[in-house]
Amino acid sequence: MWMPMPVPAKRAAIDPWPILGFWTRAIGFFLIFAGTLVVVLGASPGGGCYTNTGSCGTGFLGQVANSIWAAKILWVLGLGALGAGAAIRLHWGLQRPENAGPEQTNWILADRRMNGLLFLISVILMLVLLLTFWPPGFSITVP
């Protein structure tokens, strides 16, 4: 009765990083898709514009500009999530096991290259979006 309770058996620890990396990349792809859908829907003229050109009105160009603006926000969020998911997989998800054979090592190295390329491409595309964000006539002067 006075004996200490036995130590519970160790359970296998669940590694959350591969799951987090997958879902972050999946959300990133969904946000890029949603941004593309927003710009296609917002920048496409309605059917009335083809039959009666006066029905488009002057607000159509504003609608196009707003849809591009909203799409850029979704694209940046999607690219950020895509890059973060790839970085999570690179840093925590793709560790080489101690007894890895040549096939498993080649697979891990190929997956690391793919995630590194995905991270690099997402950063470059975010920079492209940043550089194309400036409105016409806007300039930055350095004192």
PDB file of N, CA, C and O in Angstrom, residues 14-88:
ATOM      1  N   ILE A  14       4.273  12.005 -30.632  1.00  0.00           N
ATOM      2  CA  ILE A  14       3.814  12.376 -31.963  1.00  0.00           C
ATOM      3  C   ILE A  14       4.586  13.610 -32.403  1.00  0.00           C
ATOM      4  O   ILE A  14       4.657  14.606 -31.681  1.00  0.00           O
ATOM      5  N   ASP A  15       5.159  13.532 -33.568  1.00  0.00           N
ATOM      6  CA  ASP A  15       5.916  14.643 -34.125  1.00  0.00           C
ATOM      7  C   ASP A  15       4.952  15.539 -34.909  1.00  0.00           C
ATOM      8  O   ASP A  15       4.445  15.135 -35.964  1.00  0.00           O
ATOM      9  N   PRO A  16       4.667  16.760 -34.434  1.00  0.00           N
ATOM     10  CA  PRO A  16       3.668  17.596 -35.110  1.00  0.00           C
ATOM     11  C   PRO A  16       4.191  18.318 -36.345  1.00  0.00           C
ATOM     12  O   PRO A  16       3.407  18.835 -37.131  1.00  0.00           O
ATOM     13  N   TRP A  17       5.496  18.354 -36.550  1.00  0.00           N
ATOM     14  CA  TRP A  17       6.054  19.189 -37.612  1.00  0.00           C
ATOM     15  C   TRP A  17       5.680  18.734 -39.017  1.00  0.00           C
ATOM     16  O   TRP A  17       5.348  19.590 -39.852  1.00  0.00           O
ATOM     17  N   PRO A  18       5.724  17.466 -39.356  1.00  0.00           N
ATOM     18  CA  PRO A  18       5.300  17.091 -40.709  1.00  0.00           C
ATOM     19  C   PRO A  18       3.836  17.429 -41.000  1.00  0.00           C
ATOM     20  O   PRO A  18       3.503  17.883 -42.090  1.00  0.00           O
ATOM     21  N   ILE A  19       2.971  17.239 -39.997  1.00  0.00           N
ATOM     22  CA  ILE A  19       1.556  17.561 -40.191  1.00  0.00           C
ATOM     23  C   ILE A  19       1.376  19.063 -40.347  1.00  0.00           C
ATOM     24  O   ILE A  19       0.636  19.528 -41.213  1.00  0.00           O
ATOM     25  N   LEU A  20       2.064  19.839 -39.513  1.00  0.00           N
ATOM     26  CA  LEU A  20       1.981  21.297 -39.598  1.00  0.00           C
ATOM     27  C   LEU A  20       2.525  21.798 -40.933  1.00  0.00           C
ATOM     28  O   LEU A  20       1.946  22.696 -41.555  1.00  0.00           O
ATOM     29  N   GLY A  21       3.629  21.211 -41.395  1.00  0.00           N
ATOM     30  CA  GLY A  21       4.177  21.594 -42.696  1.00  0.00           C
ATOM     31  C   GLY A  21       3.219  21.292 -43.830  1.00  0.00           C
ATOM     32  O   GLY A  21       3.043  22.097 -44.750  1.00  0.00           O
ATOM     33  N   PHE A  22       2.562  20.136 -43.766  1.00  0.00           N
ATOM     34  CA  PHE A  22       1.608  19.778 -44.820  1.00  0.00           C
ATOM     35  C   PHE A  22       0.430  20.736 -44.847  1.00  0.00           C
ATOM     36  O   PHE A  22       0.042  21.247 -45.896  1.00  0.00           O
ATOM     37  N   TRP A  23      -0.190  20.982 -43.674  1.00  0.00           N
ATOM     38  CA  TRP A  23      -1.376  21.828 -43.638  1.00  0.00           C
ATOM     39  C   TRP A  23      -1.050  23.281 -43.964  1.00  0.00           C
ATOM     40  O   TRP A  23      -1.864  23.986 -44.560  1.00  0.00           O
ATOM     41  N   THR A  24       0.135  23.742 -43.600  1.00  0.00           N
ATOM     42  CA  THR A  24       0.522  25.106 -43.947  1.00  0.00           C
ATOM     43  C   THR A  24       0.663  25.250 -45.456  1.00  0.00           C
ATOM     44  O   THR A  24       0.195  26.231 -46.034  1.00  0.00           O
ATOM     45  N   ARG A  25       1.279  24.261 -46.096  1.00  0.00           N
ATOM     46  CA  ARG A  25       1.390  24.313 -47.564  1.00  0.00           C
ATOM     47  C   ARG A  25       0.030  24.182 -48.219  1.00  0.00           C
ATOM     48  O   ARG A  25      -0.262  24.850 -49.207  1.00  0.00           O
ATOM     49  N   ALA A  26      -0.845  23.333 -47.689  1.00  0.00           N
ATOM     50  CA  ALA A  26      -2.185  23.179 -48.262  1.00  0.00           C
ATOM     51  C   ALA A  26      -2.981  24.478 -48.160  1.00  0.00           C
ATOM     52  O   ALA A  26      -3.647  24.894 -49.121  1.00  0.00           O
ATOM     53  N   ILE A  27      -2.899  25.158 -47.020  1.00  0.00           N
ATOM     54  CA  ILE A  27      -3.587  26.444 -46.866  1.00  0.00           C
ATOM     55  C   ILE A  27      -2.985  27.480 -47.807  1.00  0.00           C
ATOM     56  O   ILE A  27      -3.703  28.304 -48.385  1.00  0.00           O
ATOM     57  N   GLY A  28      -1.659  27.435 -47.978  1.00  0.00           N
ATOM     58  CA  GLY A  28      -1.012  28.362 -48.909  1.00  0.00           C
ATOM     59  C   GLY A  28      -1.499  28.180 -50.336  1.00  0.00           C
ATOM     60  O   GLY A  28      -1.802  29.156 -51.036  1.00  0.00           O
ATOM     61  N   PHE A  29      -1.599  26.928 -50.785  1.00  0.00           N
ATOM     62  CA  PHE A  29      -2.119  26.679 -52.129  1.00  0.00           C
ATOM     63  C   PHE A  29      -3.567  27.143 -52.259  1.00  0.00           C
ATOM     64  O   PHE A  29      -3.962  27.713 -53.275  1.00  0.00           O
ATOM     65  N   PHE A  30      -4.361  26.935 -51.213  1.00  0.00           N
ATOM     66  CA  PHE A  30      -5.757  27.389 -51.256  1.00  0.00           C
ATOM     67  C   PHE A  30      -5.838  28.906 -51.338  1.00  0.00           C
ATOM     68  O   PHE A  30      -6.669  29.448 -52.090  1.00  0.00           O
ATOM     69  N   LEU A  31      -4.998  29.634 -50.595  1.00  0.00           N
ATOM     70  CA  LEU A  31      -5.022  31.096 -50.648  1.00  0.00           C
ATOM     71  C   LEU A  31      -4.574  31.620 -52.008  1.00  0.00           C
ATOM     72  O   LEU A  31      -5.120  32.612 -52.508  1.00  0.00           O
ATOM     73  N   ILE A  32      -3.593  30.971 -52.626  1.00  0.00           N
ATOM     74  CA  ILE A  32      -3.177  31.376 -53.981  1.00  0.00           C
ATOM     75  C   ILE A  32      -4.310  31.140 -54.965  1.00  0.00           C
ATOM     76  O   ILE A  32      -4.606  31.974 -55.826  1.00  0.00           O
ATOM     77  N   PHE A  33      -5.001  30.007 -54.825  1.00  0.00           N
ATOM     78  CA  PHE A  33      -6.158  29.724 -55.685  1.00  0.00           C
ATOM     79  C   PHE A  33      -7.256  30.761 -55.473  1.00  0.00           C
ATOM     80  O   PHE A  33      -7.843  31.265 -56.428  1.00  0.00           O
ATOM     81  N   ALA A  34      -7.540  31.096 -54.201  1.00  0.00           N
ATOM     82  CA  ALA A  34      -8.592  32.069 -53.906  1.00  0.00           C
ATOM     83  C   ALA A  34      -8.231  33.446 -54.463  1.00  0.00           C
ATOM     84  O   ALA A  34      -9.093  34.153 -54.995  1.00  0.00           O
ATOM     85  N   GLY A  35      -6.962  33.840 -54.379  1.00  0.00           N
ATOM     86  CA  GLY A  35      -6.537  35.117 -54.944  1.00  0.00           C
ATOM     87  C   GLY A  35      -6.704  35.156 -56.444  1.00  0.00           C
ATOM     88  O   GLY A  35      -7.148  36.164 -57.019  1.00  0.00           O
ATOM     89  N   THR A  36      -6.369  34.064 -57.098  1.00  0.00           N
ATOM     90  CA  THR A  36      -6.552  33.998 -58.551  1.00  0.00           C
ATOM     91  C   THR A  36      -8.032  34.046 -58.912  1.00  0.00           C
ATOM     92  O   THR A  36      -8.429  34.720 -59.864  1.00  0.00           O
ATOM     93  N   LEU A  37      -8.846  33.374 -58.140  1.00  0.00           N
ATOM     94  CA  LEU A  37     -10.287  33.388 -58.376  1.00  0.00           C
ATOM     95  C   LEU A  37     -10.855  34.798 -58.189  1.00  0.00           C
ATOM     96  O   LEU A  37     -11.685  35.254 -58.983  1.00  0.00           O
ATOM     97  N   VAL A  38     -10.384  35.516 -57.182  1.00  0.00           N
ATOM     98  CA  VAL A  38     -10.854  36.887 -56.938  1.00  0.00           C
ATOM     99  C   VAL A  38     -10.500  37.791 -58.106  1.00  0.00           C
ATOM    100  O   VAL A  38     -11.333  38.573 -58.580  1.00  0.00           O
ATOM    101  N   VAL A  39      -9.277  37.700 -58.608  1.00  0.00           N
ATOM    102  CA  VAL A  39      -8.887  38.598 -59.698  1.00  0.00           C
ATOM    103  C   VAL A  39      -9.594  38.229 -60.997  1.00  0.00           C
ATOM    104  O   VAL A  39      -9.946  39.102 -61.792  1.00  0.00           O
ATOM    105  N   VAL A  40      -9.841  36.960 -61.234  1.00  0.00           N
ATOM    106  CA  VAL A  40     -10.557  36.568 -62.444  1.00  0.00           C
ATOM    107  C   VAL A  40     -12.007  37.031 -62.375  1.00  0.00           C
ATOM    108  O   VAL A  40     -12.553  37.571 -63.340  1.00  0.00           O
ATOM    109  N   LEU A  41     -12.644  36.850 -61.225  1.00  0.00           N
ATOM    110  CA  LEU A  41     -14.035  37.289 -61.089  1.00  0.00           C
ATOM    111  C   LEU A  41     -14.168  38.809 -61.112  1.00  0.00           C
ATOM    112  O   LEU A  41     -15.090  39.352 -61.720  1.00  0.00           O
ATOM    113  N   GLY A  42     -13.270  39.498 -60.455  1.00  0.00           N
ATOM    114  CA  GLY A  42     -13.374  40.951 -60.364  1.00  0.00           C
ATOM    115  C   GLY A  42     -12.956  41.688 -61.615  1.00  0.00           C
ATOM    116  O   GLY A  42     -13.444  42.787 -61.894  1.00  0.00           O
ATOM    117  N   ALA A  43     -12.045  41.125 -62.391  1.00  0.00           N
ATOM    118  CA  ALA A  43     -11.541  41.808 -63.576  1.00  0.00           C
ATOM    119  C   ALA A  43     -12.229  41.351 -64.847  1.00  0.00           C
ATOM    120  O   ALA A  43     -11.879  41.804 -65.932  1.00  0.00           O
ATOM    121  N   SER A  44     -13.193  40.469 -64.746  1.00  0.00           N
ATOM    122  CA  SER A  44     -13.928  40.018 -65.927  1.00  0.00           C
ATOM    123  C   SER A  44     -15.195  40.864 -66.077  1.00  0.00           C
ATOM    124  O   SER A  44     -15.970  40.991 -65.137  1.00  0.00           O
ATOM    125  N   PRO A  45     -15.404  41.436 -67.255  1.00  0.00           N
ATOM    126  CA  PRO A  45     -16.613  42.237 -67.438  1.00  0.00           C
ATOM    127  C   PRO A  45     -17.842  41.345 -67.459  1.00  0.00           C
ATOM    128  O   PRO A  45     -17.789  40.193 -67.886  1.00  0.00           O
ATOM    129  N   GLY A  46     -18.952  41.886 -66.990  1.00  0.00           N
ATOM    130  CA  GLY A  46     -20.198  41.142 -66.996  1.00  0.00           C
ATOM    131  C   GLY A  46     -20.759  40.999 -68.397  1.00  0.00           C
ATOM    132  O   GLY A  46     -20.297  41.631 -69.351  1.00  0.00           O
ATOM    133  N   GLY A  47     -21.773  40.184 -68.522  1.00  0.00           N
ATOM    134  CA  GLY A  47     -22.365  39.943 -69.838  1.00  0.00           C
ATOM    135  C   GLY A  47     -23.003  41.180 -70.439  1.00  0.00           C
ATOM    136  O   GLY A  47     -23.051  41.343 -71.652  1.00  0.00           O
ATOM    137  N   GLY A  48     -23.503  42.093 -69.601  1.00  0.00           N
ATOM    138  CA  GLY A  48     -24.126  43.302 -70.100  1.00  0.00           C
ATOM    139  C   GLY A  48     -23.153  44.237 -70.781  1.00  0.00           C
ATOM    140  O   GLY A  48     -23.555  45.074 -71.595  1.00  0.00           O
ATOM    141  N   CYS A  49     -21.880  44.124 -70.467  1.00  0.00           N
ATOM    142  CA  CYS A  49     -20.878  44.998 -71.097  1.00  0.00           C
ATOM    143  C   CYS A  49     -20.714  44.681 -72.579  1.00  0.00           C
ATOM    144  O   CYS A  49     -20.277  45.534 -73.345  1.00  0.00           O
ATOM    145  N   TYR A  50     -21.005  43.465 -72.986  1.00  0.00           N
ATOM    146  CA  TYR A  50     -20.844  43.089 -74.398  1.00  0.00           C
ATOM    147  C   TYR A  50     -22.045  43.518 -75.227  1.00  0.00           C
ATOM    148  O   TYR A  50     -21.898  43.878 -76.382  1.00  0.00           O
ATOM    149  N   THR A  51     -23.228  43.469 -74.636  1.00  0.00           N
ATOM    150  CA  THR A  51     -24.415  43.841 -75.400  1.00  0.00           C
ATOM    151  C   THR A  51     -24.666  45.336 -75.360  1.00  0.00           C
ATOM    152  O   THR A  51     -25.106  45.917 -76.343  1.00  0.00           O
ATOM    153  N   ASN A  52     -24.393  45.985 -74.235  1.00  0.00           N
ATOM    154  CA  ASN A  52     -24.592  47.421 -74.109  1.00  0.00           C
ATOM    155  C   ASN A  52     -23.353  47.985 -73.423  1.00  0.00           C
ATOM    156  O   ASN A  52     -23.197  47.886 -72.211  1.00  0.00           O
ATOM    157  N   THR A  53     -22.459  48.573 -74.194  1.00  0.00           N
ATOM    158  CA  THR A  53     -21.170  49.014 -73.647  1.00  0.00           C
ATOM    159  C   THR A  53     -21.333  50.116 -72.615  1.00  0.00           C
ATOM    160  O   THR A  53     -20.468  50.307 -71.773  1.00  0.00           O
ATOM    161  N   GLY A  54     -22.421  50.856 -72.647  1.00  0.00           N
ATOM    162  CA  GLY A  54     -22.640  51.907 -71.659  1.00  0.00           C
ATOM    163  C   GLY A  54     -23.032  51.370 -70.297  1.00  0.00           C
ATOM    164  O   GLY A  54     -23.006  52.097 -69.301  1.00  0.00           O
ATOM    165  N   SER A  55     -23.405  50.095 -70.215  1.00  0.00           N
ATOM    166  CA  SER A  55     -23.843  49.545 -68.931  1.00  0.00           C
ATOM    167  C   SER A  55     -22.683  49.209 -68.004  1.00  0.00           C
ATOM    168  O   SER A  55     -22.897  48.938 -66.829  1.00  0.00           O
ATOM    169  N   CYS A  56     -21.459  49.173 -68.528  1.00  0.00           N
ATOM    170  CA  CYS A  56     -20.315  48.873 -67.669  1.00  0.00           C
ATOM    171  C   CYS A  56     -20.070  50.006 -66.688  1.00  0.00           C
ATOM    172  O   CYS A  56     -19.668  49.770 -65.561  1.00  0.00           O
ATOM    173  N   GLY A  57     -20.306  51.230 -67.107  1.00  0.00           N
ATOM    174  CA  GLY A  57     -20.126  52.372 -66.218  1.00  0.00           C
ATOM    175  C   GLY A  57     -18.663  52.666 -65.970  1.00  0.00           C
ATOM    176  O   GLY A  57     -17.757  52.015 -66.488  1.00  0.00           O
ATOM    177  N   THR A  58     -18.425  53.685 -65.172  1.00  0.00           N
ATOM    178  CA  THR A  58     -17.048  54.086 -64.889  1.00  0.00           C
ATOM    179  C   THR A  58     -16.479  53.330 -63.703  1.00  0.00           C
ATOM    180  O   THR A  58     -15.306  53.409 -63.433  1.00  0.00           O
ATOM    181  N   GLY A  59     -17.317  52.626 -62.961  1.00  0.00           N
ATOM    182  CA  GLY A  59     -16.846  51.904 -61.785  1.00  0.00           C
ATOM    183  C   GLY A  59     -16.146  50.599 -62.101  1.00  0.00           C
ATOM    184  O   GLY A  59     -15.583  49.974 -61.206  1.00  0.00           O
ATOM    185  N   PHE A  60     -16.142  50.184 -63.369  1.00  0.00           N
ATOM    186  CA  PHE A  60     -15.528  48.896 -63.702  1.00  0.00           C
ATOM    187  C   PHE A  60     -14.023  48.916 -63.480  1.00  0.00           C
ATOM    188  O   PHE A  60     -13.460  47.954 -62.960  1.00  0.00           O
ATOM    189  N   LEU A  61     -13.361  50.019 -63.847  1.00  0.00           N
ATOM    190  CA  LEU A  61     -11.910  50.086 -63.645  1.00  0.00           C
ATOM    191  C   LEU A  61     -11.562  50.088 -62.153  1.00  0.00           C
ATOM    192  O   LEU A  61     -10.568  49.495 -61.740  1.00  0.00           O
ATOM    193  N   GLY A  62     -12.390  50.716 -61.349  1.00  0.00           N
ATOM    194  CA  GLY A  62     -12.191  50.661 -59.902  1.00  0.00           C
ATOM    195  C   GLY A  62     -12.381  49.250 -59.369  1.00  0.00           C
ATOM    196  O   GLY A  62     -11.668  48.809 -58.471  1.00  0.00           O
ATOM    197  N   GLN A  63     -13.353  48.547 -59.920  1.00  0.00           N
ATOM    198  CA  GLN A  63     -13.593  47.152 -59.526  1.00  0.00           C
ATOM    199  C   GLN A  63     -12.391  46.286 -59.876  1.00  0.00           C
ATOM    200  O   GLN A  63     -11.979  45.431 -59.088  1.00  0.00           O
ATOM    201  N   VAL A  64     -11.828  46.514 -61.053  1.00  0.00           N
ATOM    202  CA  VAL A  64     -10.642  45.750 -61.464  1.00  0.00           C
ATOM    203  C   VAL A  64      -9.481  46.037 -60.522  1.00  0.00           C
ATOM    204  O   VAL A  64      -8.794  45.115 -60.069  1.00  0.00           O
ATOM    205  N   ALA A  65      -9.258  47.313 -60.207  1.00  0.00           N
ATOM    206  CA  ALA A  65      -8.151  47.678 -59.318  1.00  0.00           C
ATOM    207  C   ALA A  65      -8.348  47.078 -57.921  1.00  0.00           C
ATOM    208  O   ALA A  65      -7.394  46.572 -57.322  1.00  0.00           O
ATOM    209  N   ASN A  66      -9.566  47.104 -57.414  1.00  0.00           N
ATOM    210  CA  ASN A  66      -9.828  46.532 -56.085  1.00  0.00           C
ATOM    211  C   ASN A  66      -9.656  45.020 -56.076  1.00  0.00           C
ATOM    212  O   ASN A  66      -9.157  44.452 -55.106  1.00  0.00           O
ATOM    213  N   SER A  67     -10.067  44.357 -57.158  1.00  0.00           N
ATOM    214  CA  SER A  67      -9.905  42.904 -57.193  1.00  0.00           C
ATOM    215  C   SER A  67      -8.437  42.515 -57.302  1.00  0.00           C
ATOM    216  O   SER A  67      -8.008  41.528 -56.701  1.00  0.00           O
ATOM    217  N   ILE A  68      -7.658  43.284 -58.040  1.00  0.00           N
ATOM    218  CA  ILE A  68      -6.212  43.011 -58.112  1.00  0.00           C
ATOM    219  C   ILE A  68      -5.568  43.243 -56.753  1.00  0.00           C
ATOM    220  O   ILE A  68      -4.713  42.469 -56.313  1.00  0.00           O
ATOM    221  N   TRP A  69      -5.993  44.283 -56.061  1.00  0.00           N
ATOM    222  CA  TRP A  69      -5.469  44.574 -54.732  1.00  0.00           C
ATOM    223  C   TRP A  69      -5.788  43.438 -53.758  1.00  0.00           C
ATOM    224  O   TRP A  69      -4.919  42.971 -53.018  1.00  0.00           O
ATOM    225  N   ALA A  70      -7.039  42.979 -53.760  1.00  0.00           N
ATOM    226  CA  ALA A  70      -7.431  41.882 -52.874  1.00  0.00           C
ATOM    227  C   ALA A  70      -6.700  40.592 -53.242  1.00  0.00           C
ATOM    228  O   ALA A  70      -6.290  39.820 -52.373  1.00  0.00           O
ATOM    229  N   ALA A  71      -6.517  40.354 -54.549  1.00  0.00           N
ATOM    230  CA  ALA A  71      -5.817  39.145 -54.986  1.00  0.00           C
ATOM    231  C   ALA A  71      -4.359  39.171 -54.555  1.00  0.00           C
ATOM    232  O   ALA A  71      -3.815  38.137 -54.147  1.00  0.00           O
ATOM    233  N   LYS A  72      -3.725  40.339 -54.623  1.00  0.00           N
ATOM    234  CA  LYS A  72      -2.325  40.429 -54.191  1.00  0.00           C
ATOM    235  C   LYS A  72      -2.188  40.117 -52.706  1.00  0.00           C
ATOM    236  O   LYS A  72      -1.227  39.463 -52.287  1.00  0.00           O
ATOM    237  N   ILE A  73      -3.151  40.557 -51.908  1.00  0.00           N
ATOM    238  CA  ILE A  73      -3.111  40.238 -50.474  1.00  0.00           C
ATOM    239  C   ILE A  73      -3.224  38.730 -50.276  1.00  0.00           C
ATOM    240  O   ILE A  73      -2.455  38.126 -49.522  1.00  0.00           O
ATOM    241  N   LEU A  74      -4.166  38.096 -50.974  1.00  0.00           N
ATOM    242  CA  LEU A  74      -4.320  36.646 -50.845  1.00  0.00           C
ATOM    243  C   LEU A  74      -3.095  35.902 -51.380  1.00  0.00           C
ATOM    244  O   LEU A  74      -2.684  34.886 -50.820  1.00  0.00           O
ATOM    245  N   TRP A  75      -2.507  36.399 -52.462  1.00  0.00           N
ATOM    246  CA  TRP A  75      -1.313  35.758 -53.014  1.00  0.00           C
ATOM    247  C   TRP A  75      -0.149  35.834 -52.034  1.00  0.00           C
ATOM    248  O   TRP A  75       0.584  34.857 -51.848  1.00  0.00           O
ATOM    249  N   VAL A  76       0.045  36.996 -51.403  1.00  0.00           N
ATOM    250  CA  VAL A  76       1.145  37.136 -50.448  1.00  0.00           C
ATOM    251  C   VAL A  76       0.921  36.224 -49.238  1.00  0.00           C
ATOM    252  O   VAL A  76       1.857  35.564 -48.772  1.00  0.00           O
ATOM    253  N   LEU A  77      -0.316  36.171 -48.742  1.00  0.00           N
ATOM    254  CA  LEU A  77      -0.601  35.263 -47.627  1.00  0.00           C
ATOM    255  C   LEU A  77      -0.377  33.806 -48.037  1.00  0.00           C
ATOM    256  O   LEU A  77       0.182  33.011 -47.275  1.00  0.00           O
ATOM    257  N   GLY A  78      -0.806  33.452 -49.244  1.00  0.00           N
ATOM    258  CA  GLY A  78      -0.615  32.088 -49.728  1.00  0.00           C
ATOM    259  C   GLY A  78       0.843  31.744 -49.934  1.00  0.00           C
ATOM    260  O   GLY A  78       1.298  30.663 -49.553  1.00  0.00           O
ATOM    261  N   LEU A  79       1.598  32.672 -50.521  1.00  0.00           N
ATOM    262  CA  LEU A  79       3.026  32.412 -50.722  1.00  0.00           C
ATOM    263  C   LEU A  79       3.765  32.350 -49.393  1.00  0.00           C
ATOM    264  O   LEU A  79       4.700  31.560 -49.231  1.00  0.00           O
ATOM    265  N   GLY A  80       3.346  33.168 -48.434  1.00  0.00           N
ATOM    266  CA  GLY A  80       3.962  33.110 -47.105  1.00  0.00           C
ATOM    267  C   GLY A  80       3.703  31.773 -46.430  1.00  0.00           C
ATOM    268  O   GLY A  80       4.593  31.182 -45.829  1.00  0.00           O
ATOM    269  N   ALA A  81       2.460  31.291 -46.533  1.00  0.00           N
ATOM    270  CA  ALA A  81       2.141  29.989 -45.943  1.00  0.00           C
ATOM    271  C   ALA A  81       2.865  28.866 -46.669  1.00  0.00           C
ATOM    272  O   ALA A  81       3.345  27.913 -46.043  1.00  0.00           O
ATOM    273  N   LEU A  82       2.966  28.973 -47.985  1.00  0.00           N
ATOM    274  CA  LEU A  82       3.678  27.961 -48.772  1.00  0.00           C
ATOM    275  C   LEU A  82       5.153  27.921 -48.388  1.00  0.00           C
ATOM    276  O   LEU A  82       5.727  26.842 -48.174  1.00  0.00           O
ATOM    277  N   GLY A  83       5.773  29.094 -48.279  1.00  0.00           N
ATOM    278  CA  GLY A  83       7.178  29.160 -47.875  1.00  0.00           C
ATOM    279  C   GLY A  83       7.388  28.687 -46.449  1.00  0.00           C
ATOM    280  O   GLY A  83       8.370  27.999 -46.145  1.00  0.00           O
ATOM    281  N   ALA A  84       6.457  29.033 -45.556  1.00  0.00           N
ATOM    282  CA  ALA A  84       6.583  28.588 -44.169  1.00  0.00           C
ATOM    283  C   ALA A  84       6.437  27.070 -44.063  1.00  0.00           C
ATOM    284  O   ALA A  84       7.171  26.412 -43.320  1.00  0.00           O
ATOM    285  N   GLY A  85       5.501  26.498 -44.821  1.00  0.00           N
ATOM    286  CA  GLY A  85       5.344  25.042 -44.812  1.00  0.00           C
ATOM    287  C   GLY A  85       6.576  24.331 -45.340  1.00  0.00           C
ATOM    288  O   GLY A  85       6.999  23.303 -44.799  1.00  0.00           O
ATOM    289  N   ALA A  86       7.172  24.884 -46.396  1.00  0.00           N
ATOM    290  CA  ALA A  86       8.395  24.289 -46.939  1.00  0.00           C
ATOM    291  C   ALA A  86       9.552  24.421 -45.948  1.00  0.00           C
ATOM    292  O   ALA A  86      10.345  23.498 -45.784  1.00  0.00           O
ATOM    293  N   ALA A  87       9.632  25.563 -45.270  1.00  0.00           N
ATOM    294  CA  ALA A  87      10.701  25.754 -44.288  1.00  0.00           C
ATOM    295  C   ALA A  87      10.523  24.831 -43.089  1.00  0.00           C
ATOM    296  O   ALA A  87      11.502  24.300 -42.559  1.00  0.00           O
ATOM    297  N   ILE A  88       9.281  24.618 -42.671  1.00  0.00           N
ATOM    298  CA  ILE A  88       9.023  23.680 -41.561  1.00  0.00           C
ATOM    299  C   ILE A  88       9.461  22.276 -41.956  1.00  0.00           C
ATOM    300  O   ILE A  88      10.110  21.574 -41.183  1.00  0.00           O
TER     301      ILE A  88
END
